[in-house]
Amino acid sequence: MTLIEQMNGRALELGLPLSVQFDVTYRCNERCVHCYLDHDDHGEMTTAEICDVLDQLASAGVFFLTFSGGEVLVRRDFFEIVEHARTHLFNVKVKTNGVLITERAARRLTELAVQDVQISVYSHHPEIHDGITKVPGSFARTLAGIRLLKAQGIKVTIANILMRQNLSDYDGVHQLAGSLGTHYTVDPTITPMMDGDLSVLKHRIPGSELEKVFRESKLVGNVEEFCAPPQPAGEDVLDGLPCSAGHTACYISPYGDVFPCVQFPINSGNVRRQRFIDIWRHSPQLNQVRSIRTRDLTTCSGCGHVGSCTRCPGLAYLEGDMRGPSTADCEKSFRRTGMPSANMLNQQAARASSSPLVQIRPLTTCLDTRA
């Protein structure tokens, strides 16, 4: 068991929020076609408010702290915020698009001992990357930012989100990451907007292309996986936790709203009105999330993928039931293994019963999806 797994297990035993993602702004200098955020400022927290919340997080036992947005560097006080966070010795990670990284900014991140900077790169072709961000020249500026960070010795991770516009470019981005000396992750998940708008899902890559991603040997170990806590040895998988959200991790918005996860938009309290520790311990919404075990999941508990599925309860919640299946994750499991999920079989049976005159082609373990 790794040290991180040991820390996570101990935090779970003690009921501690080991990890927090804190979005300090939703404002952004890019307008990515797949983004799930509203970029208008509806009253984000002040510097003093954020620093007070950071004090509360330290008292609550948080260790891993990720600053994200929007674009964090559009806040002029961002380095003041990071400096305050580091006085508490948080392990700090920063997510940015890299466009605003200057030599001075890279040097400051080094001085503050930021653990990792994650930067989104969508393609090795400038025109495709810029087409996704809707900002001409963003590719060149992002790469310049990466080089400035690397020159300061900072660990950089390139995050490659796959969608229809760049589905053929992951190998090129992987090679680009290698040439820049950065780490690389690829994520084929496009999520609904936080207000429930599903229009961005049109950018999801087709299932046949998803299959290629999971079977690409060069990407083994680089595909983003789900965030469930490690399963204790000898424990029945059905007694396990579906996800770490609300158990050892949570998310705070720029307006102080607390959620189980950035992809799990069930509002559980607000740090402008309550102490963080009170929300963490007593929120009815968080306690409802914590009450759920894998055996409580409708459909999923009886699925053959139950022990390996990347099911996200937040995506299931957006589909109408946090205890139900996430169709996007059902698709991932199917494309990994060729075995249809219980949810897929139920949907197929429902279609067959409602259309008795239509011949239904049965799902098989074959991954050939051609007609």
CSV table of N, CA, C and O in Angstrom, one decimal, residues 188-285:
chain,number,residue,atom,x,y,z
A,188,PRO,N,-11.2,11.2,-21.3
A,188,PRO,CA,-12.2,11.2,-22.3
A,188,PRO,C,-13.6,11.6,-21.8
A,188,PRO,O,-14.6,11.4,-22.5
A,189,THR,N,-13.6,12.3,-20.6
A,189,THR,CA,-14.9,12.6,-20.0
A,189,THR,C,-15.3,14.1,-20.3
A,189,THR,O,-14.5,15.0,-19.9
A,190,ILE,N,-16.4,14.3,-20.9
A,190,ILE,CA,-17.0,15.6,-21.0
A,190,ILE,C,-18.2,15.6,-20.1
A,190,ILE,O,-19.1,14.8,-20.2
A,191,THR,N,-18.2,16.6,-19.2
A,191,THR,CA,-19.3,16.6,-18.1
A,191,THR,C,-20.3,17.7,-18.4
A,191,THR,O,-20.0,18.7,-19.1
A,192,PRO,N,-21.6,17.5,-18.0
A,192,PRO,CA,-22.6,18.5,-18.1
A,192,PRO,C,-22.1,19.8,-17.4
A,192,PRO,O,-21.3,19.8,-16.5
A,193,MET,N,-22.7,20.9,-17.8
A,193,MET,CA,-22.5,22.2,-17.0
A,193,MET,C,-23.0,22.1,-15.6
A,193,MET,O,-23.9,21.3,-15.3
A,194,MET,N,-22.5,22.9,-14.7
A,194,MET,CA,-22.8,22.8,-13.3
A,194,MET,C,-24.3,23.1,-13.1
A,194,MET,O,-24.8,22.7,-12.0
A,195,ASP,N,-24.9,23.8,-14.0
A,195,ASP,CA,-26.3,24.1,-13.9
A,195,ASP,C,-27.2,23.1,-14.5
A,195,ASP,O,-28.4,23.2,-14.5
A,196,GLY,N,-26.6,22.0,-14.9
A,196,GLY,CA,-27.3,20.9,-15.5
A,196,GLY,C,-27.5,20.9,-17.0
A,196,GLY,O,-28.1,19.9,-17.6
A,197,ASP,N,-27.0,21.9,-17.6
A,197,ASP,CA,-27.1,22.1,-19.1
A,197,ASP,C,-26.3,20.9,-19.7
A,197,ASP,O,-25.1,20.8,-19.5
A,198,LEU,N,-27.0,20.2,-20.6
A,198,LEU,CA,-26.4,19.0,-21.2
A,198,LEU,C,-25.9,19.3,-22.6
A,198,LEU,O,-25.3,18.4,-23.3
A,199,SER,N,-26.0,20.5,-23.1
A,199,SER,CA,-25.6,20.8,-24.5
A,199,SER,C,-24.1,20.5,-24.8
A,199,SER,O,-23.8,20.2,-25.9
A,200,VAL,N,-23.2,20.7,-23.8
A,200,VAL,CA,-21.8,20.4,-24.0
A,200,VAL,C,-21.5,18.9,-24.3
A,200,VAL,O,-20.4,18.6,-24.8
A,201,LEU,N,-22.5,18.1,-24.0
A,201,LEU,CA,-22.2,16.6,-24.2
A,201,LEU,C,-22.1,16.3,-25.7
A,201,LEU,O,-21.6,15.2,-26.0
A,202,LYS,N,-22.5,17.2,-26.5
A,202,LYS,CA,-22.4,16.9,-28.0
A,202,LYS,C,-20.9,16.8,-28.4
A,202,LYS,O,-20.6,16.2,-29.5
A,203,HIS,N,-20.0,17.2,-27.5
A,203,HIS,CA,-18.6,17.1,-27.8
A,203,HIS,C,-17.9,15.8,-27.4
A,203,HIS,O,-16.8,15.6,-27.7
A,204,ARG,N,-18.7,14.9,-26.7
A,204,ARG,CA,-18.1,13.6,-26.3
A,204,ARG,C,-17.7,12.8,-27.5
A,204,ARG,O,-18.4,12.8,-28.6
A,205,ILE,N,-16.6,12.1,-27.4
A,205,ILE,CA,-16.2,11.3,-28.5
A,205,ILE,C,-17.1,10.0,-28.7
A,205,ILE,O,-17.6,9.5,-27.7
A,206,PRO,N,-17.2,9.5,-29.9
A,206,PRO,CA,-18.0,8.3,-30.1
A,206,PRO,C,-17.4,7.1,-29.4
A,206,PRO,O,-16.2,7.1,-29.1
A,207,GLY,N,-18.3,6.2,-29.1
A,207,GLY,CA,-17.9,5.0,-28.4
A,207,GLY,C,-16.8,4.2,-29.1
A,207,GLY,O,-15.8,3.7,-28.4
A,208,SER,N,-16.8,4.1,-30.4
A,208,SER,CA,-15.8,3.4,-31.1
A,208,SER,C,-14.4,4.0,-30.9
A,208,SER,O,-13.4,3.3,-30.9
A,209,GLU,N,-14.4,5.4,-30.8
A,209,GLU,CA,-13.1,6.0,-30.6
A,209,GLU,C,-12.6,5.9,-29.2
A,209,GLU,O,-11.4,5.8,-28.9
A,210,LEU,N,-13.6,5.8,-28.3
A,210,LEU,CA,-13.3,5.6,-26.8
A,210,LEU,C,-12.6,4.2,-26.7
A,210,LEU,O,-11.6,4.1,-25.9
A,211,GLU,N,-13.1,3.3,-27.4
A,211,GLU,CA,-12.5,1.9,-27.4
A,211,GLU,C,-11.0,2.0,-27.8
A,211,GLU,O,-10.1,1.3,-27.1
A,212,LYS,N,-10.7,2.8,-28.8
A,212,LYS,CA,-9.3,2.9,-29.2
A,212,LYS,C,-8.4,3.5,-28.1
A,212,LYS,O,-7.2,3.1,-27.9
A,213,VAL,N,-8.9,4.5,-27.4
A,213,VAL,CA,-8.2,5.1,-26.3
A,213,VAL,C,-7.8,4.1,-25.2
A,213,VAL,O,-6.7,4.0,-24.8
A,214,PHE,N,-8.8,3.3,-24.8
A,214,PHE,CA,-8.5,2.4,-23.8
A,214,PHE,C,-7.6,1.2,-24.2
A,214,PHE,O,-7.0,0.5,-23.4
A,215,ARG,N,-7.5,1.0,-25.5
A,215,ARG,CA,-6.7,-0.1,-26.0
A,215,ARG,C,-5.3,0.4,-26.5
A,215,ARG,O,-4.6,-0.4,-27.1
A,216,GLU,N,-5.1,1.7,-26.4
A,216,GLU,CA,-3.8,2.2,-26.9
A,216,GLU,C,-2.7,1.9,-25.9
A,216,GLU,O,-2.7,2.5,-24.8
A,217,SER,N,-1.7,1.1,-26.2
A,217,SER,CA,-0.7,0.7,-25.2
A,217,SER,C,0.1,1.9,-24.7
A,217,SER,O,0.6,1.9,-23.6
A,218,LYS,N,0.3,2.9,-25.5
A,218,LYS,CA,1.1,4.0,-25.1
A,218,LYS,C,0.4,4.8,-24.0
A,218,LYS,O,1.1,5.6,-23.3
A,219,LEU,N,-0.9,4.7,-23.9
A,219,LEU,CA,-1.6,5.4,-22.9
A,219,LEU,C,-1.9,4.7,-21.6
A,219,LEU,O,-2.5,5.2,-20.7
A,220,VAL,N,-1.4,3.5,-21.5
A,220,VAL,CA,-1.6,2.7,-20.3
A,220,VAL,C,-1.0,3.4,-19.1
A,220,VAL,O,0.2,3.8,-19.1
A,221,GLY,N,-1.8,3.7,-18.1
A,221,GLY,CA,-1.3,4.4,-16.9
A,221,GLY,C,-1.5,5.9,-17.0
A,221,GLY,O,-1.2,6.6,-16.0
A,222,ASN,N,-1.9,6.4,-18.1
A,222,ASN,CA,-2.1,7.8,-18.3
A,222,ASN,C,-3.6,8.2,-18.3
A,222,ASN,O,-3.9,9.4,-18.2
A,223,VAL,N,-4.5,7.3,-18.5
A,223,VAL,CA,-5.9,7.6,-18.6
A,223,VAL,C,-6.4,7.9,-17.2
A,223,VAL,O,-6.2,7.2,-16.3
A,224,GLU,N,-7.1,9.0,-17.1
A,224,GLU,CA,-7.7,9.4,-15.8
A,224,GLU,C,-8.6,8.3,-15.3
A,224,GLU,O,-9.5,7.9,-16.0
A,225,GLU,N,-8.4,7.9,-14.0
A,225,GLU,CA,-9.3,6.9,-13.5
A,225,GLU,C,-10.2,7.5,-12.4
A,225,GLU,O,-10.0,8.6,-12.0
A,226,PHE,N,-11.1,6.7,-11.9
A,226,PHE,CA,-12.0,7.2,-10.9
A,226,PHE,C,-11.4,7.3,-9.5
A,226,PHE,O,-10.3,6.8,-9.3
A,227,CYS,N,-12.1,8.1,-8.7
A,227,CYS,CA,-11.5,8.5,-7.4
A,227,CYS,C,-12.1,7.8,-6.2
A,227,CYS,O,-12.2,8.4,-5.1
A,228,ALA,N,-12.4,6.5,-6.4
A,228,ALA,CA,-12.9,5.8,-5.2
A,228,ALA,C,-11.8,5.5,-4.3
A,228,ALA,O,-10.6,5.3,-4.7
A,229,PRO,N,-12.0,5.4,-3.0
A,229,PRO,CA,-11.0,5.1,-2.0
A,229,PRO,C,-10.5,3.6,-2.2
A,229,PRO,O,-11.3,2.8,-2.7
A,230,PRO,N,-9.3,3.3,-1.8
A,230,PRO,CA,-8.8,1.9,-2.0
A,230,PRO,C,-9.7,1.0,-1.2
A,230,PRO,O,-10.1,1.3,-0.1
A,231,GLN,N,-10.0,-0.2,-1.7
A,231,GLN,CA,-10.8,-1.2,-1.0
A,231,GLN,C,-10.0,-1.9,0.0
A,231,GLN,O,-8.9,-2.5,-0.3
A,232,PRO,N,-10.4,-1.9,1.3
A,232,PRO,CA,-9.6,-2.6,2.3
A,232,PRO,C,-9.5,-4.1,1.9
A,232,PRO,O,-10.5,-4.7,1.4
A,233,ALA,N,-8.4,-4.7,2.2
A,233,ALA,CA,-8.2,-6.1,1.9
A,233,ALA,C,-9.2,-7.0,2.6
A,233,ALA,O,-9.5,-6.8,3.8
A,234,GLY,N,-9.8,-7.9,1.8
A,234,GLY,CA,-10.8,-8.8,2.3
A,234,GLY,C,-12.2,-8.3,2.5
A,234,GLY,O,-13.1,-9.1,2.8
A,235,GLU,N,-12.4,-7.0,2.2
A,235,GLU,CA,-13.7,-6.5,2.3
A,235,GLU,C,-14.6,-6.7,1.1
A,235,GLU,O,-14.1,-6.6,0.0
A,236,ASP,N,-15.8,-7.1,1.3
A,236,ASP,CA,-16.7,-7.3,0.2
A,236,ASP,C,-16.9,-6.0,-0.6
A,236,ASP,O,-17.1,-4.9,0.0
A,237,VAL,N,-16.7,-6.1,-1.9
A,237,VAL,CA,-16.8,-4.9,-2.7
A,237,VAL,C,-18.1,-4.1,-2.6
A,237,VAL,O,-18.2,-2.9,-2.6
A,238,LEU,N,-19.2,-4.9,-2.2
A,238,LEU,CA,-20.5,-4.3,-2.1
A,238,LEU,C,-20.6,-3.4,-0.8
A,238,LEU,O,-21.5,-2.6,-0.6
A,239,ASP,N,-19.7,-3.6,0.2
A,239,ASP,CA,-19.6,-2.8,1.4
A,239,ASP,C,-18.8,-1.6,1.2
A,239,ASP,O,-18.6,-0.8,2.1
A,240,GLY,N,-18.1,-1.5,0.1
A,240,GLY,CA,-17.2,-0.4,-0.2
A,240,GLY,C,-17.9,0.9,-0.5
A,240,GLY,O,-19.2,1.0,-0.7
A,241,LEU,N,-17.1,2.0,-0.6
A,241,LEU,CA,-17.7,3.3,-0.9
A,241,LEU,C,-17.6,3.6,-2.4
A,241,LEU,O,-16.6,3.3,-3.0
A,242,PRO,N,-18.7,4.1,-3.0
A,242,PRO,CA,-18.7,4.3,-4.4
A,242,PRO,C,-17.6,5.4,-4.9
A,242,PRO,O,-17.2,5.3,-6.0
A,243,CYS,N,-17.3,6.3,-4.0
A,243,CYS,CA,-16.4,7.4,-4.4
A,243,CYS,C,-15.9,8.1,-3.1
A,243,CYS,O,-16.4,8.0,-2.1
A,244,SER,N,-14.8,8.8,-3.3
A,244,SER,CA,-14.2,9.5,-2.1
A,244,SER,C,-14.9,10.8,-1.9
A,244,SER,O,-14.7,11.5,-0.8
A,245,ALA,N,-15.7,11.3,-2.8
A,245,ALA,CA,-16.4,12.6,-2.7
A,245,ALA,C,-17.3,12.6,-1.4
A,245,ALA,O,-18.1,11.7,-1.2
A,246,GLY,N,-17.0,13.6,-0.6
A,246,GLY,CA,-17.8,13.7,0.7
A,246,GLY,C,-17.2,12.9,1.8
A,246,GLY,O,-17.6,13.0,2.9
A,247,HIS,N,-16.3,12.0,1.5
A,247,HIS,CA,-15.7,11.1,2.5
A,247,HIS,C,-14.3,11.6,2.9
A,247,HIS,O,-14.1,11.8,4.1
A,248,THR,N,-13.5,11.8,2.0
A,248,THR,CA,-12.1,12.4,2.3
A,248,THR,C,-11.8,13.6,1.4
A,248,THR,O,-10.7,14.1,1.4
A,249,ALA,N,-12.8,14.0,0.6
A,249,ALA,CA,-12.6,15.1,-0.4
A,249,ALA,C,-13.9,15.9,-0.6
A,249,ALA,O,-15.0,15.4,-0.4
A,250,CYS,N,-13.7,17.2,-0.9
A,250,CYS,CA,-14.8,18.0,-1.3
A,250,CYS,C,-14.4,19.1,-2.2
A,250,CYS,O,-13.1,19.3,-2.5
A,251,TYR,N,-15.3,20.0,-2.6
A,251,TYR,CA,-15.0,21.1,-3.5
A,251,TYR,C,-15.7,22.3,-3.0
A,251,TYR,O,-16.8,22.3,-2.4
A,252,ILE,N,-15.0,23.5,-3.1
A,252,ILE,CA,-15.5,24.8,-2.7
A,252,ILE,C,-15.5,25.7,-3.9
A,252,ILE,O,-14.4,25.8,-4.6
A,253,SER,N,-16.6,26.3,-4.2
A,253,SER,CA,-16.7,27.2,-5.3
A,253,SER,C,-16.2,28.6,-5.0
A,253,SER,O,-16.0,29.0,-3.8
A,254,PRO,N,-16.0,29.5,-6.0
A,254,PRO,CA,-15.6,30.9,-5.7
A,254,PRO,C,-16.6,31.7,-4.9
A,254,PRO,O,-16.2,32.7,-4.3
A,255,TYR,N,-17.8,31.2,-4.8
A,255,TYR,CA,-18.8,31.9,-4.0
A,255,TYR,C,-19.0,31.3,-2.6
A,255,TYR,O,-20.0,31.6,-1.9
A,256,GLY,N,-18.2,30.3,-2.3
A,256,GLY,CA,-18.2,29.7,-0.9
A,256,GLY,C,-19.1,28.5,-0.8
A,256,GLY,O,-19.2,27.9,0.3
A,257,ASP,N,-19.7,28.1,-1.9
A,257,ASP,CA,-20.6,26.9,-1.8
A,257,ASP,C,-19.7,25.6,-1.7
A,257,ASP,O,-18.7,25.5,-2.4
A,258,VAL,N,-20.1,24.7,-0.9
A,258,VAL,CA,-19.4,23.4,-0.7
A,258,VAL,C,-20.2,22.3,-1.3
A,258,VAL,O,-21.4,22.2,-1.1
A,259,PHE,N,-19.5,21.5,-2.1
A,259,PHE,CA,-20.1,20.3,-2.8
A,259,PHE,C,-19.2,19.1,-2.5
A,259,PHE,O,-18.0,19.2,-2.1
A,260,PRO,N,-19.8,17.9,-2.6
A,260,PRO,CA,-19.0,16.7,-2.4
A,260,PRO,C,-17.8,16.6,-3.4
A,260,PRO,O,-16.7,16.1,-3.1
A,261,CYS,N,-18.0,17.2,-4.6
A,261,CYS,CA,-17.0,17.1,-5.7
A,261,CYS,C,-17.3,18.2,-6.7
A,261,CYS,O,-18.5,18.6,-6.8
A,262,VAL,N,-16.4,18.6,-7.5
A,262,VAL,CA,-16.7,19.6,-8.6
A,262,VAL,C,-17.6,19.0,-9.6
A,262,VAL,O,-18.3,19.7,-10.3
A,263,GLN,N,-17.7,17.6,-9.7
A,263,GLN,CA,-18.6,17.0,-10.7
A,263,GLN,C,-19.8,16.5,-10.0
A,263,GLN,O,-20.6,15.7,-10.6
A,264,PHE,N,-20.1,16.9,-8.7
A,264,PHE,CA,-21.2,16.4,-7.9
A,264,PHE,C,-21.9,17.6,-7.4
A,264,PHE,O,-21.8,18.0,-6.2
A,265,PRO,N,-22.7,18.3,-8.2
A,265,PRO,CA,-23.3,19.6,-7.8
A,265,PRO,C,-24.5,19.6,-6.9
A,265,PRO,O,-25.6,20.1,-7.2
A,266,ILE,N,-24.4,18.9,-5.8
A,266,ILE,CA,-25.4,19.0,-4.7
A,266,ILE,C,-24.9,19.9,-3.6
A,266,ILE,O,-23.9,19.6,-2.9
A,267,ASN,N,-25.5,21.1,-3.6
A,267,ASN,CA,-25.0,22.1,-2.6
A,267,ASN,C,-25.2,21.7,-1.2
A,267,ASN,O,-26.3,21.3,-0.8
A,268,SER,N,-24.1,21.7,-0.4
A,268,SER,CA,-24.1,21.1,0.9
A,268,SER,C,-23.8,22.2,2.0
A,268,SER,O,-23.7,21.8,3.2
A,269,GLY,N,-23.8,23.4,1.6
A,269,GLY,CA,-23.5,24.5,2.6
A,269,GLY,C,-22.7,25.6,2.0
A,269,GLY,O,-22.2,25.5,0.8
A,270,ASN,N,-22.5,26.7,2.7
A,270,ASN,CA,-21.7,27.8,2.2
A,270,ASN,C,-20.9,28.4,3.3
A,270,ASN,O,-21.4,28.7,4.4
A,271,VAL,N,-19.6,28.5,3.0
A,271,VAL,CA,-18.6,28.9,4.1
A,271,VAL,C,-18.7,30.4,4.4
A,271,VAL,O,-18.1,30.9,5.4
A,272,ARG,N,-19.5,31.2,3.7
A,272,ARG,CA,-19.8,32.5,4.1
A,272,ARG,C,-20.9,32.6,5.2
A,272,ARG,O,-21.0,33.6,5.9
A,273,ARG,N,-21.6,31.5,5.4
A,273,ARG,CA,-22.6,31.5,6.4
A,273,ARG,C,-22.4,30.5,7.5
A,273,ARG,O,-23.0,30.6,8.6
A,274,GLN,N,-21.5,29.5,7.2
A,274,GLN,CA,-21.2,28.5,8.2
A,274,GLN,C,-19.7,28.2,8.3
A,274,GLN,O,-19.0,28.4,7.3
A,275,ARG,N,-19.2,27.7,9.4
A,275,ARG,CA,-17.9,27.3,9.5
A,275,ARG,C,-17.7,26.0,8.6
A,275,ARG,O,-18.6,25.2,8.5
A,276,PHE,N,-16.5,25.9,8.0
A,276,PHE,CA,-16.3,24.7,7.1
A,276,PHE,C,-16.5,23.4,7.9
A,276,PHE,O,-17.1,22.5,7.3
A,277,ILE,N,-15.9,23.3,9.1
A,277,ILE,CA,-16.0,22.1,9.8
A,277,ILE,C,-17.4,21.7,10.1
A,277,ILE,O,-17.8,20.5,10.2
A,278,ASP,N,-18.3,22.7,10.4
A,278,ASP,CA,-19.7,22.4,10.6
A,278,ASP,C,-20.4,21.8,9.4
A,278,ASP,O,-21.2,20.9,9.5
A,279,ILE,N,-20.1,22.4,8.3
A,279,ILE,CA,-20.6,21.9,7.0
A,279,ILE,C,-20.1,20.4,6.8
A,279,ILE,O,-20.9,19.5,6.5
A,280,TRP,N,-18.8,20.2,7.0
A,280,TRP,CA,-18.2,18.9,6.7
A,280,TRP,C,-18.8,17.9,7.6
A,280,TRP,O,-19.1,16.8,7.2
A,281,ARG,N,-19.1,18.2,8.9
A,281,ARG,CA,-19.5,17.2,9.8
A,281,ARG,C,-21.1,17.0,9.8
A,281,ARG,O,-21.6,15.9,10.1
A,282,HIS,N,-21.8,18.1,9.6
A,282,HIS,CA,-23.2,18.1,9.8
A,282,HIS,C,-24.1,18.3,8.6
A,282,HIS,O,-25.4,18.2,8.8
A,283,SER,N,-23.6,18.6,7.5
A,283,SER,CA,-24.4,18.8,6.3
A,283,SER,C,-25.3,17.6,6.0
A,283,SER,O,-24.8,16.5,5.8
A,284,PRO,N,-26.6,17.8,5.9
A,284,PRO,CA,-27.5,16.7,5.6
A,284,PRO,C,-27.2,16.1,4.2
A,284,PRO,O,-27.3,14.9,4.0
A,285,GLN,N,-26.7,17.0,3.3
A,285,GLN,CA,-26.4,16.5,1.9
A,285,GLN,C,-25.2,15.6,1.9
A,285,GLN,O,-25.1,14.5,1.3
